């Protein structure tokens, strides 16, 4: 072997290790680009760009004790507003539950909708149940809290695919 000729180990390192290091460097660069691109996409979902919502109670029926003569099923008419501050379109429908003190009183479905990117939309939801009246113990609590001006309904909306978002609101029962 001549003194200027590289050793076997050196040739092995240059033939095997250098290509592996080159592949690792390329993968690192690709991963860095992906992270930067994802971070820019997520910046569209920063607090200034988020999906906001509100609900307003526009109609109530059947809020009487289940023991009352002629008691009817509880029903609530809700006006829902969704402000889509995200750079994506959301569409679909979802389920709505109206509860009082953690007890579900009525359920309903949102209409199918399409919330365009960076747009707002308003729709109504009618909720009802097959049960007659409000359970008596809950009706007594509700009546007392209404006298104090503290009666609040809990409204939950779970949107289905593709966005799978949940919203929850507390709504004053008497305005």
mmCIF file of C-alpha atoms in Angstrom:
data_model
loop_
_atom_site.group_PDB
_atom_site.id
_atom_site.type_symbol
_atom_site.label_atom_id
_atom_site.label_comp_id
_atom_site.label_asym_id
_atom_site.label_seq_id
_atom_site.Cartn_x
_atom_site.Cartn_y
_atom_site.Cartn_z
ATOM 1 C CA UNK A 1 0.000 0.000 0.000
ATOM 2 C CA UNK A 2 1.366 3.370 -0.981
ATOM 3 C CA UNK A 3 1.606 6.115 1.662
ATOM 4 C CA UNK A 4 -0.702 8.472 -0.316
ATOM 5 C CA UNK A 5 -3.422 5.837 -0.756
ATOM 6 C CA UNK A 6 -6.324 6.120 1.766
ATOM 7 C CA UNK A 7 -6.815 3.268 4.210
ATOM 8 C CA UNK A 8 -9.702 0.821 3.997
ATOM 9 C CA UNK A 9 -11.418 2.423 7.013
ATOM 10 C CA UNK A 10 -11.210 5.859 5.451
ATOM 11 C CA UNK A 11 -12.729 4.575 2.199
ATOM 12 C CA UNK A 12 -15.476 2.801 4.166
ATOM 13 C CA UNK A 13 -16.293 5.972 6.108
ATOM 14 C CA UNK A 14 -16.435 8.087 2.973
ATOM 15 C CA UNK A 15 -18.509 5.503 1.102
ATOM 16 C CA UNK A 16 -21.040 4.795 3.890
ATOM 17 C CA UNK A 17 -20.979 7.463 6.571
ATOM 18 C CA UNK A 18 -20.940 10.574 4.378
ATOM 19 C CA UNK A 19 -24.097 9.578 2.437
ATOM 20 C CA UNK A 20 -25.849 8.813 5.741
ATOM 21 C CA UNK A 21 -24.867 12.219 7.147
ATOM 22 C CA UNK A 22 -26.057 13.862 3.937
ATOM 23 C CA UNK A 23 -29.461 12.108 4.242
ATOM 24 C CA UNK A 24 -29.765 13.183 7.895
ATOM 25 C CA UNK A 25 -28.976 16.784 6.943
ATOM 26 C CA UNK A 26 -31.592 16.737 4.160
ATOM 27 C CA UNK A 27 -34.218 15.257 6.533
ATOM 28 C CA UNK A 28 -33.377 17.908 9.145
ATOM 29 C CA UNK A 29 -33.843 20.687 6.601
ATOM 30 C CA UNK A 30 -37.141 19.175 5.391
ATOM 31 C CA UNK A 31 -38.406 18.837 8.985
ATOM 32 C CA UNK A 32 -37.419 22.444 9.720
ATOM 33 C CA UNK A 33 -39.340 23.665 6.683
ATOM 34 C CA UNK A 34 -42.374 21.623 7.763
ATOM 35 C CA UNK A 35 -42.249 23.062 11.296
ATOM 36 C CA UNK A 36 -42.012 26.625 9.974
ATOM 37 C CA UNK A 37 -44.902 26.038 7.538
ATOM 38 C CA UNK A 38 -47.061 24.524 10.295
ATOM 39 C CA UNK A 39 -46.247 27.391 12.655
ATOM 40 C CA UNK A 40 -47.324 29.911 10.010
ATOM 41 C CA UNK A 41 -50.556 27.975 9.453
ATOM 42 C CA UNK A 42 -51.209 27.867 13.214
ATOM 43 C CA UNK A 43 -50.657 31.616 13.432
ATOM 44 C CA UNK A 44 -53.972 31.937 11.562
ATOM 45 C CA UNK A 45 -55.531 30.358 14.658
ATOM 46 C CA UNK A 46 -53.999 32.755 17.143
ATOM 47 C CA UNK A 47 -56.297 34.544 19.624
ATOM 48 C CA UNK A 48 -56.998 37.208 16.998
ATOM 49 C CA UNK A 49 -58.165 34.491 14.610
ATOM 50 C CA UNK A 50 -60.459 32.083 16.377
ATOM 51 C CA UNK A 51 -63.956 30.760 16.103
ATOM 52 C CA UNK A 52 -66.186 32.737 18.481
ATOM 53 C CA UNK A 53 -69.843 32.183 19.233
ATOM 54 C CA UNK A 54 -72.774 33.434 21.236
ATOM 55 C CA UNK A 55 -76.298 32.260 21.973
ATOM 56 C CA UNK A 56 -79.482 34.114 22.851
ATOM 57 C CA UNK A 57 -82.627 32.618 24.319
ATOM 58 C CA UNK A 58 -85.549 33.797 22.173
ATOM 59 C CA UNK A 59 -88.332 31.490 23.314
ATOM 60 C CA UNK A 60 -89.238 29.231 26.261
ATOM 61 C CA UNK A 61 -92.189 26.874 26.744
ATOM 62 C CA UNK A 62 -93.080 24.187 29.245
ATOM 63 C CA UNK A 63 -91.110 25.380 32.268
ATOM 64 C CA UNK A 64 -93.525 24.098 34.848
ATOM 65 C CA UNK A 65 -93.377 21.294 37.342
ATOM 66 C CA UNK A 66 -93.960 17.836 35.928
ATOM 67 C CA UNK A 67 -96.554 17.448 38.707
ATOM 68 C CA UNK A 68 -98.570 20.475 37.521
ATOM 69 C CA UNK A 69 -101.843 19.734 35.720
ATOM 70 C CA UNK A 70 -101.473 20.186 31.972
ATOM 71 C CA UNK A 71 -97.658 20.268 32.133
ATOM 72 C CA UNK A 72 -95.992 20.426 28.713
ATOM 73 C CA UNK A 73 -92.586 19.381 27.425
ATOM 74 C CA UNK A 74 -89.832 21.955 27.972
ATOM 75 C CA UNK A 75 -88.821 23.660 24.727
ATOM 76 C CA UNK A 76 -86.269 26.386 24.047
ATOM 77 C CA UNK A 77 -85.711 28.454 20.930
ATOM 78 C CA UNK A 78 -82.113 29.633 20.601
ATOM 79 C CA UNK A 79 -80.447 32.096 18.268
ATOM 80 C CA UNK A 80 -76.823 31.048 17.699
ATOM 81 C CA UNK A 81 -74.161 33.246 16.125
ATOM 82 C CA UNK A 82 -70.831 31.824 14.958
ATOM 83 C CA UNK A 83 -67.989 34.167 13.982
ATOM 84 C CA UNK A 84 -65.491 32.134 12.001
ATOM 85 C CA UNK A 85 -62.233 34.013 12.448
ATOM 86 C CA UNK A 86 -60.248 31.054 11.127
ATOM 87 C CA UNK A 87 -58.888 30.830 7.592
ATOM 88 C CA UNK A 88 -60.834 27.617 7.004
ATOM 89 C CA UNK A 89 -64.423 26.920 6.058
ATOM 90 C CA UNK A 90 -66.486 24.963 8.576
ATOM 91 C CA UNK A 91 -69.662 23.220 7.601
ATOM 92 C CA UNK A 92 -71.922 20.521 8.880
ATOM 93 C CA UNK A 93 -74.398 20.273 11.705
ATOM 94 C CA UNK A 94 -74.346 19.429 15.367
ATOM 95 C CA UNK A 95 -76.216 18.635 18.545
ATOM 96 C CA UNK A 96 -77.419 21.076 21.188
ATOM 97 C CA UNK A 97 -78.324 20.302 24.796
ATOM 98 C CA UNK A 98 -80.044 22.734 27.172
ATOM 99 C CA UNK A 99 -79.581 21.914 30.864
ATOM 100 C CA UNK A 100 -80.408 23.418 34.207
ATOM 101 C CA UNK A 101 -78.200 22.644 37.230
ATOM 102 C CA UNK A 102 -76.594 19.860 35.198
ATOM 103 C CA UNK A 103 -79.908 18.186 34.325
ATOM 104 C CA UNK A 104 -80.641 18.022 30.580
ATOM 105 C CA UNK A 105 -84.036 19.589 29.842
ATOM 106 C CA UNK A 106 -84.126 19.595 26.027
ATOM 107 C CA UNK A 107 -82.097 18.570 22.997
ATOM 108 C CA UNK A 108 -81.990 19.679 19.396
ATOM 109 C CA UNK A 109 -79.930 19.761 16.227
ATOM 110 C CA UNK A 110 -78.365 22.673 14.413
ATOM 111 C CA UNK A 111 -79.338 23.049 10.791
ATOM 112 C CA UNK A 112 -76.672 22.141 8.259
ATOM 113 C CA UNK A 113 -74.543 25.218 7.748
ATOM 114 C CA UNK A 114 -71.424 26.509 6.094
ATOM 115 C CA UNK A 115 -69.323 29.086 7.935
ATOM 116 C CA UNK A 116 -67.112 30.623 5.294
ATOM 117 C CA UNK A 117 -63.557 31.585 6.176
ATOM 118 C CA UNK A 118 -63.448 34.813 8.218
ATOM 119 C CA UNK A 119 -67.254 35.220 8.057
ATOM 120 C CA UNK A 120 -70.193 35.207 10.489
ATOM 121 C CA UNK A 121 -73.393 33.249 10.449
ATOM 122 C CA UNK A 122 -76.556 33.166 12.549
ATOM 123 C CA UNK A 123 -79.064 30.327 12.816
ATOM 124 C CA UNK A 124 -81.883 29.185 15.080
ATOM 125 C CA UNK A 125 -82.044 25.952 17.028
ATOM 126 C CA UNK A 126 -85.259 24.556 18.466
ATOM 127 C CA UNK A 127 -84.765 22.170 21.370
ATOM 128 C CA UNK A 128 -87.375 19.973 22.994
ATOM 129 C CA UNK A 129 -87.844 16.702 24.841
ATOM 130 C CA UNK A 130 -90.411 13.962 25.181
ATOM 131 C CA UNK A 131 -90.497 14.373 28.966
ATOM 132 C CA UNK A 132 -93.415 16.292 30.428
ATOM 133 C CA UNK A 133 -92.504 19.273 32.583
ATOM 134 C CA UNK A 134 -89.456 19.826 34.757
ATOM 135 C CA UNK A 135 -88.706 17.397 37.615
ATOM 136 C CA UNK A 136 -90.307 18.873 40.742
ATOM 137 C CA UNK A 137 -87.098 19.253 42.802
ATOM 138 C CA UNK A 138 -85.445 21.029 39.873
ATOM 139 C CA UNK A 139 -88.502 23.210 39.310
ATOM 140 C CA UNK A 140 -88.382 24.366 42.966
ATOM 141 C CA UNK A 141 -84.666 25.247 42.608
ATOM 142 C CA UNK A 142 -85.328 27.025 39.310
ATOM 143 C CA UNK A 143 -88.216 29.008 40.817
ATOM 144 C CA UNK A 144 -86.090 30.134 43.774
ATOM 145 C CA UNK A 145 -83.187 31.147 41.538
ATOM 146 C CA UNK A 146 -85.553 33.014 39.207
ATOM 147 C CA UNK A 147 -86.836 35.030 42.182
ATOM 148 C CA UNK A 148 -83.213 35.924 43.001
ATOM 149 C CA UNK A 149 -82.501 36.746 39.347
ATOM 150 C CA UNK A 150 -79.820 34.058 39.209
ATOM 151 C CA UNK A 151 -81.433 31.345 37.060
ATOM 152 C CA UNK A 152 -79.136 30.315 34.207
ATOM 153 C CA UNK A 153 -79.441 27.640 31.576
ATOM 154 C CA UNK A 154 -76.399 25.775 30.344
ATOM 155 C CA UNK A 155 -76.318 25.398 26.566
ATOM 156 C CA UNK A 156 -73.827 23.054 24.915
ATOM 157 C CA UNK A 157 -73.326 22.720 21.183
ATOM 158 C CA UNK A 158 -71.177 19.945 19.741
ATOM 159 C CA UNK A 159 -70.453 20.389 16.052
ATOM 160 C CA UNK A 160 -69.747 17.294 14.013
ATOM 161 C CA UNK A 161 -67.326 16.754 11.194
ATOM 162 C CA UNK A 162 -65.182 18.250 9.852
ATOM 163 C CA UNK A 163 -64.498 20.737 12.639
ATOM 164 C CA UNK A 164 -65.538 18.758 15.748
ATOM 165 C CA UNK A 165 -65.811 21.839 17.931
ATOM 166 C CA UNK A 166 -67.641 22.254 21.213
ATOM 167 C CA UNK A 167 -69.196 25.423 22.548
ATOM 168 C CA UNK A 168 -70.748 26.079 25.954
ATOM 169 C CA UNK A 169 -72.677 29.078 27.189
ATOM 170 C CA UNK A 170 -74.548 30.186 30.295
ATOM 171 C CA UNK A 171 -77.764 31.951 29.378
ATOM 172 C CA UNK A 172 -79.909 33.919 31.800
ATOM 173 C CA UNK A 173 -83.351 32.360 31.952
ATOM 174 C CA UNK A 174 -85.098 35.684 32.469
ATOM 175 C CA UNK A 175 -83.244 37.920 30.065
#
